[in-house]
XYZ file of C-alpha atoms in Angstrom:
460
model
C 100.994 -18.710 -64.735
C 97.492 -17.538 -64.916
C 94.472 -20.100 -65.069
C 92.673 -20.341 -68.111
C 89.198 -20.411 -66.810
C 89.285 -17.927 -63.935
C 92.261 -15.859 -64.443
C 93.867 -16.778 -60.911
C 97.710 -16.775 -60.517
C 98.428 -20.491 -60.478
C 100.598 -22.421 -57.357
C 102.520 -25.576 -57.936
C 99.317 -27.678 -56.920
C 97.909 -29.567 -60.069
C 94.370 -27.676 -59.405
C 93.562 -23.986 -59.836
C 93.379 -22.542 -56.213
C 90.589 -19.948 -57.734
C 88.326 -22.161 -59.138
C 89.367 -25.803 -58.536
C 89.961 -26.896 -62.210
C 92.454 -29.288 -63.110
C 95.287 -27.757 -64.742
C 97.981 -30.545 -64.996
C 97.708 -30.451 -68.553
C 97.348 -26.889 -68.973
C 100.548 -26.507 -67.172
C 102.419 -29.169 -69.405
C 101.292 -27.619 -72.596
C 102.569 -24.226 -71.566
C 105.725 -25.666 -70.273
C 106.040 -27.163 -73.444
C 105.718 -23.971 -75.338
C 108.367 -22.379 -73.535
C 110.640 -25.498 -73.989
C 110.333 -25.019 -77.487
C 110.889 -21.236 -77.455
C 114.088 -21.715 -75.462
C 115.349 -24.244 -78.319
C 114.144 -21.599 -80.664
C 116.318 -19.209 -78.846
C 119.198 -21.465 -79.020
C 119.017 -22.115 -82.506
C 118.784 -18.042 -83.279
C 121.855 -17.665 -81.268
C 123.857 -20.580 -83.322
C 122.305 -18.731 -86.634
C 120.198 -21.717 -87.472
C 117.156 -19.250 -88.398
C 115.301 -21.777 -90.242
C 115.121 -24.457 -87.557
C 114.573 -21.632 -85.105
C 111.584 -20.389 -86.712
C 110.188 -23.961 -86.841
C 110.816 -24.119 -83.377
C 108.939 -20.995 -82.471
C 105.689 -21.861 -84.690
C 105.569 -25.064 -82.930
C 105.895 -23.241 -79.650
C 102.860 -21.033 -80.714
C 100.985 -24.078 -81.735
C 100.902 -25.091 -78.067
C 100.468 -21.405 -76.495
C 99.255 -18.769 -79.239
C 99.773 -16.022 -76.553
C 103.401 -17.016 -75.813
C 104.356 -13.236 -76.694
C 107.791 -13.895 -76.286
C 108.270 -16.624 -78.990
C 105.865 -14.302 -81.271
C 108.299 -11.596 -80.774
C 111.324 -13.580 -81.795
C 109.670 -15.230 -84.491
C 109.052 -11.751 -85.776
C 112.664 -10.690 -85.259
C 113.764 -13.898 -87.434
C 111.245 -13.362 -90.104
C 112.727 -9.733 -90.229
C 116.267 -11.061 -90.551
C 115.448 -13.270 -93.314
C 113.850 -10.559 -95.490
C 110.212 -10.945 -94.413
C 109.225 -7.710 -92.677
C 105.509 -8.335 -93.716
C 105.236 -11.395 -91.626
C 107.497 -9.758 -88.727
C 104.814 -6.971 -88.488
C 101.934 -9.537 -88.399
C 103.513 -11.324 -85.381
C 104.321 -8.257 -83.464
C 100.971 -6.841 -84.006
C 99.364 -10.115 -82.908
C 102.021 -9.898 -79.721
C 100.646 -6.513 -78.959
C 96.961 -7.590 -79.149
C 97.720 -10.579 -76.541
C 99.671 -8.222 -74.416
C 99.553 -4.501 -74.707
C 101.850 -3.452 -71.614
C 105.407 -3.776 -71.116
C 105.700 -5.750 -74.524
C 108.708 -5.372 -76.585
C 106.722 -5.724 -79.742
C 105.482 -2.013 -79.332
C 109.191 -0.954 -79.782
C 109.631 -3.040 -82.790
C 107.048 -1.419 -84.737
C 107.648 1.874 -83.887
C 111.306 1.453 -85.288
C 109.947 -0.435 -88.497
C 107.350 2.438 -89.071
C 110.247 4.649 -88.945
C 111.971 3.128 -91.861
C 109.587 3.949 -94.452
C 111.867 3.574 -97.398
C 112.894 0.148 -96.383
C 109.222 -1.114 -96.042
C 108.810 0.610 -99.802
C 111.763 -0.903 -100.873
C 110.568 -4.589 -99.264
C 107.341 -4.154 -101.065
C 108.734 -3.538 -104.132
C 111.314 -6.275 -103.948
C 108.006 -8.707 -103.155
C 106.322 -7.376 -106.280
C 109.616 -8.529 -108.294
C 109.670 -11.789 -106.715
C 105.911 -12.523 -107.631
C 106.502 -11.284 -111.275
C 109.690 -13.755 -111.246
C 107.357 -16.409 -110.195
C 105.124 -15.687 -112.913
C 107.868 -15.490 -115.570
C 109.064 -19.342 -114.207
C 105.464 -20.484 -114.758
C 105.769 -19.088 -118.311
C 109.197 -20.615 -118.796
C 110.656 -17.424 -118.961
C 114.019 -18.088 -117.000
C 116.067 -15.245 -118.221
C 113.449 -12.677 -117.489
C 113.099 -14.487 -113.978
C 116.806 -14.244 -113.128
C 116.830 -10.378 -114.186
C 113.844 -9.667 -111.862
C 115.633 -11.980 -108.937
C 118.887 -10.261 -109.197
C 117.205 -6.935 -108.641
C 115.395 -8.378 -105.847
C 118.722 -9.434 -104.259
C 120.103 -6.307 -104.362
C 116.842 -4.326 -103.217
C 116.756 -6.926 -100.190
C 119.884 -7.846 -99.289
C 118.694 -10.509 -96.920
C 115.812 -12.033 -98.630
C 116.398 -15.783 -98.369
C 113.444 -16.804 -100.396
C 114.446 -14.420 -103.486
C 118.071 -16.164 -103.379
C 116.960 -19.693 -102.929
C 114.853 -19.134 -106.380
C 117.722 -17.414 -108.102
C 119.983 -20.501 -106.982
C 117.431 -22.978 -108.397
C 117.137 -21.014 -111.836
C 121.051 -20.937 -111.747
C 121.283 -24.851 -111.294
C 118.687 -25.297 -113.764
C 120.560 -23.472 -116.382
C 123.876 -25.442 -115.632
C 125.161 -22.246 -113.986
C 126.448 -24.307 -110.842
C 129.109 -21.860 -110.007
C 126.913 -18.789 -109.716
C 124.358 -21.207 -107.752
C 126.906 -21.891 -105.033
C 127.782 -18.338 -104.501
C 124.218 -17.256 -103.995
C 123.690 -20.355 -101.576
C 126.816 -19.135 -99.859
C 125.129 -15.789 -99.406
C 122.131 -17.621 -97.945
C 124.127 -19.710 -95.539
C 125.768 -16.659 -94.153
C 122.190 -15.530 -93.108
C 121.065 -18.820 -92.025
C 123.732 -21.493 -91.401
C 121.281 -24.402 -90.882
C 118.792 -23.719 -94.102
C 117.644 -27.100 -95.098
C 116.637 -26.079 -98.583
C 119.993 -24.038 -99.239
C 122.052 -27.102 -98.092
C 120.205 -29.486 -100.348
C 120.707 -27.403 -103.219
C 124.435 -26.615 -102.474
C 124.981 -30.257 -102.343
C 123.478 -30.632 -105.723
C 125.394 -27.905 -107.404
C 128.470 -29.353 -106.035
C 127.604 -33.016 -107.199
C 128.948 -32.782 -110.648
C 131.584 -35.788 -111.403
C 133.452 -36.477 -114.086
C 133.922 -39.791 -115.932
C 136.998 -41.043 -117.016
C 137.192 -42.857 -120.312
C 137.603 -46.746 -119.996
C 140.845 -47.906 -121.540
C 140.948 -50.465 -123.953
C 142.706 -53.942 -123.519
C 145.074 -54.921 -125.886
C 146.279 -58.442 -126.343
C 149.916 -58.916 -127.455
C 150.174 -62.231 -129.707
C 153.481 -64.199 -129.197
C 155.530 -65.327 -132.067
C 155.614 -68.963 -132.709
C 157.260 -71.137 -135.122
C 154.174 -72.965 -136.187
C 151.218 -71.255 -138.381
C 147.538 -71.804 -138.588
C 145.896 -72.739 -141.849
C 142.002 -72.487 -141.324
C 141.416 -74.254 -137.939
C 144.373 -76.891 -138.459
C 147.748 -76.164 -137.177
C 150.365 -76.930 -139.838
C 153.788 -78.119 -139.043
C 156.283 -77.790 -142.145
C 158.497 -80.877 -142.141
C 162.056 -80.856 -143.399
C 162.773 -81.778 -146.927
C 166.191 -83.791 -147.395
C 168.009 -84.027 -150.550
C 168.296 -87.201 -152.702
C 171.892 -88.249 -154.127
C 172.352 -88.364 -157.789
C 175.379 -88.861 -160.112
C 177.189 -86.011 -162.255
C 176.784 -87.452 -165.549
C 173.243 -87.906 -165.269
C 172.667 -84.401 -163.668
C 174.513 -82.552 -166.472
C 172.427 -84.378 -169.114
C 169.082 -83.548 -167.597
C 169.955 -79.782 -167.295
C 171.001 -79.685 -171.054
C 167.899 -81.218 -171.807
C 165.721 -79.021 -169.956
C 167.378 -75.901 -171.171
C 166.528 -77.227 -174.985
C 162.944 -78.182 -174.055
C 162.707 -74.443 -172.342
C 163.756 -72.671 -175.301
C 161.625 -74.797 -177.700
C 158.790 -74.108 -175.380
C 159.484 -70.247 -175.144
C 159.650 -69.772 -178.880
C 156.829 -71.854 -180.034
C 154.321 -71.423 -177.080
C 155.100 -68.826 -174.596
C 156.101 -65.644 -177.013
C 152.882 -66.005 -178.760
C 150.704 -66.445 -175.898
C 152.400 -63.377 -174.200
C 152.056 -61.064 -177.283
C 148.252 -62.416 -177.544
C 147.765 -61.686 -173.927
C 149.429 -58.242 -174.239
C 147.439 -57.223 -177.036
C 144.117 -58.263 -175.308
C 145.367 -56.632 -172.268
C 146.192 -53.272 -174.122
C 142.474 -53.329 -175.463
C 141.130 -54.127 -171.896
C 142.977 -51.430 -170.441
C 141.686 -49.064 -172.895
C 138.251 -50.027 -172.473
C 138.458 -49.984 -168.415
C 140.285 -46.299 -168.619
C 137.316 -44.690 -170.918
C 134.858 -46.308 -168.365
C 136.834 -44.977 -165.663
C 136.983 -41.630 -167.401
C 133.165 -41.683 -167.810
C 132.855 -42.791 -164.234
C 135.192 -40.002 -163.213
C 133.153 -37.359 -165.129
C 129.915 -38.540 -163.436
C 131.193 -38.235 -160.039
C 132.781 -34.842 -160.809
C 129.310 -33.797 -161.888
C 127.884 -35.280 -158.942
C 130.391 -33.644 -156.527
C 129.917 -30.162 -158.210
C 126.137 -30.770 -157.418
C 126.999 -31.400 -153.888
C 129.248 -28.664 -153.743
C 126.661 -26.228 -155.030
C 124.068 -27.820 -152.460
C 126.372 -27.254 -149.400
C 127.194 -23.531 -150.530
C 123.308 -23.051 -150.654
C 122.736 -24.867 -147.100
C 125.834 -23.015 -145.767
C 124.042 -19.708 -146.911
C 121.164 -20.526 -145.112
C 122.980 -21.390 -141.951
C 124.900 -18.055 -142.012
C 121.484 -16.339 -142.539
C 120.097 -18.656 -139.472
C 123.011 -17.759 -137.587
C 122.776 -13.995 -138.279
C 118.894 -14.063 -137.259
C 119.623 -15.865 -134.106
C 122.421 -13.205 -133.298
C 120.036 -10.606 -134.174
C 117.386 -12.296 -131.688
C 119.911 -12.695 -129.096
C 120.793 -8.792 -129.293
C 117.401 -7.643 -129.186
C 116.509 -9.856 -125.881
C 119.902 -8.334 -124.450
C 118.615 -4.947 -125.413
C 115.266 -5.521 -124.057
C 116.660 -6.497 -120.804
C 118.836 -3.403 -120.854
C 116.056 -1.340 -121.830
C 113.845 -2.909 -118.676
C 116.365 -2.182 -115.913
C 116.610 1.156 -117.046
C 113.121 1.652 -117.484
C 112.207 0.037 -114.031
C 114.816 2.563 -112.568
C 112.885 5.311 -114.289
C 115.644 6.373 -116.645
C 113.396 6.592 -119.617
C 115.927 8.356 -121.747
C 118.782 5.278 -121.431
C 115.744 2.931 -122.028
C 114.601 4.573 -125.094
C 118.210 4.271 -126.318
C 118.255 0.459 -125.635
C 114.441 0.178 -127.024
C 115.602 1.713 -130.420
C 118.168 -1.521 -130.836
C 115.337 -3.863 -130.307
C 113.678 -5.643 -133.137
C 110.082 -6.521 -131.821
C 110.044 -9.065 -134.750
C 112.548 -10.921 -132.863
C 110.464 -11.052 -129.704
C 107.522 -13.471 -129.085
C 105.340 -13.968 -125.755
C 105.987 -12.172 -122.560
C 109.063 -10.277 -124.013
C 106.755 -8.865 -126.666
C 104.423 -8.020 -123.924
C 107.191 -6.093 -121.813
C 108.359 -4.505 -125.151
C 105.115 -3.227 -125.741
C 104.442 -1.943 -122.297
C 107.860 -0.052 -122.104
C 107.311 1.225 -125.347
C 103.938 2.715 -124.295
C 105.119 4.151 -121.062
C 108.222 5.839 -122.657
C 105.955 7.128 -125.687
C 103.734 8.384 -123.137
C 106.046 10.134 -120.891
C 107.921 11.590 -124.013
C 104.687 13.140 -125.311
C 103.929 14.497 -121.863
C 107.510 16.159 -121.752
C 107.429 17.580 -125.222
C 103.906 18.947 -124.583
C 104.974 20.564 -121.056
C 108.032 22.068 -122.662
C 106.321 23.221 -125.532
C 103.313 24.849 -123.691
C 105.961 26.306 -121.206
C 107.726 27.905 -123.831
C 104.714 29.367 -125.755
C 103.450 30.887 -122.358
C 106.771 32.853 -121.973
C 106.734 33.826 -125.550
C 109.517 31.613 -126.718
C 107.556 31.066 -129.657
C 110.694 29.327 -131.518
C 111.277 26.473 -128.678
C 107.654 26.189 -128.209
C 107.268 25.369 -131.930
C 109.984 22.942 -131.838
C 108.824 20.830 -129.012
C 105.321 21.061 -129.927
C 105.970 19.855 -133.476
C 107.918 16.750 -132.097
C 104.656 16.244 -129.822
C 102.528 16.505 -133.022
C 104.429 14.463 -135.062
C 104.215 11.460 -132.702
C 100.770 12.211 -132.089
C 98.622 15.047 -133.680
C 95.422 14.299 -131.245
C 97.846 14.713 -128.137
C 95.783 16.179 -125.362
C 92.254 16.545 -127.405
C 94.153 18.584 -130.151
C 95.354 21.467 -127.782
C 99.304 20.207 -128.635
C 98.395 21.129 -132.536
C 96.587 24.176 -131.439
C 99.195 25.787 -129.538
C 101.636 24.503 -132.518
C 99.696 26.714 -134.810
C 99.649 29.566 -132.309
C 103.301 29.400 -132.527
C 103.633 29.556 -136.127
C 101.360 32.586 -136.466
C 103.449 34.177 -133.810
C 106.810 33.425 -136.054
C 104.681 34.693 -138.856
C 105.096 31.260 -140.606
C 101.544 31.566 -142.224
C 101.579 28.554 -144.267
C 102.317 25.953 -141.342
C 99.947 28.086 -139.207
C 97.136 27.807 -141.624
C 97.935 23.974 -142.238
C 97.652 23.178 -138.247
C 94.449 25.670 -138.150
C 92.824 23.636 -140.903
C 93.625 20.504 -138.991
C 91.774 21.710 -135.901
C 88.538 22.986 -137.808
C 88.566 19.558 -139.772
C 89.040 17.409 -136.584
C 87.526 19.531 -133.791
C 84.575 21.139 -135.494
C 82.154 22.829 -132.625
C 84.787 23.690 -130.284
C 85.811 27.187 -129.301
C 89.199 26.244 -130.839
C 87.925 25.380 -134.111
C 86.225 28.736 -134.003
C 89.267 30.639 -133.115
C 91.336 28.590 -135.673
C 88.565 29.566 -138.565
C 89.133 33.349 -137.402
C 93.068 33.142 -137.735
C 92.669 31.121 -141.115
C 90.527 34.078 -142.622
C 92.803 36.509 -141.103
C 96.157 35.075 -142.525
C 94.596 34.404 -145.915
C 93.291 38.032 -146.074
C 96.902 39.171 -145.094
C 98.460 36.699 -147.982
């Protein structure tokens, strides 16, 4: 342990033997830094990388020249997919201790892996692009970017945590659990991953409550309103046989007379009135039914029109979804520089279905692919023209000119006219020479084109 004031080797005393300055607090600070380094080392060996990183960062706060802590911190950063932060720690460590420092070995090894560094740089760029998509609420595009990040940088913890969070936001908890499981295999004590995992596993189902049913028991008594009624038993009185027969006969005669003179006419009148009423009600019901039928027919027509609109909306929605899916496939192929496949997917995209950042991505891919295609066609056509293969040259240059007649400041159309002249296709040759004269007057190409026009017209 060296004195911070004079650089003398310190003894067990609380004062420096060289300059006599009090070093008790200084030693305590250095011992605390060493203790935190030891704790971080134990945590790292237990695969608790996030906790180990925090312990080592705290150790460096007590002693920024603790190169052991700084070197280990760099290794942990490299382990969680942060090589830039790792290089920063090793460079600082090398500056503090130039001799006998393992940081020099780490820097030498990581410089040998240029491809890995480039891959890490591209992964960071895609991660930042995913953050931009998240801020724009384009979560699907962010997920696509992060999946690419995770495939490029297998131990990039930050990327996986953000991907898991987007899965949880979209309700895809199973996928989130899988991604978080990968994080925990890298860092078993990552606090954020553990909290996300607990949230992803926290879905519970609620059972429907059961209705309680009351069963009423049968009773002998019955209720009438709010009063309980008990039916009393009625006894039969005594009567004589003769009086009973006379009363029966008298009742029969009176009943017949009432039936003949009162009941039958009343029944006939009632039946006639009832018949008239029934006919009137039937006519009214028929009119009501006809009105209801007309109303139902109108409802059916309205529903059919609504159904047609819904089908059209569903068709448009399916077309929009298909456009976004093809755009994603086109972007992945474009990102891999596979422009032919990207063009195939892009041809299936309807730009009118896109909006916002998706439309910007579509324009970017279209422009890049178009430029690449023009460049390839021009290069192929010029190469064929140079080796006197005028037929192949005319074919490639014609495609190039059809896409952009002014490509390469008119040289594409100039060499196309040359090919047609060599093929003795004077009509097309004159057509494209005239285009050069009209649009590039004053150039040597225009002068040459006019000379060939005069010659060809003279031949014709």
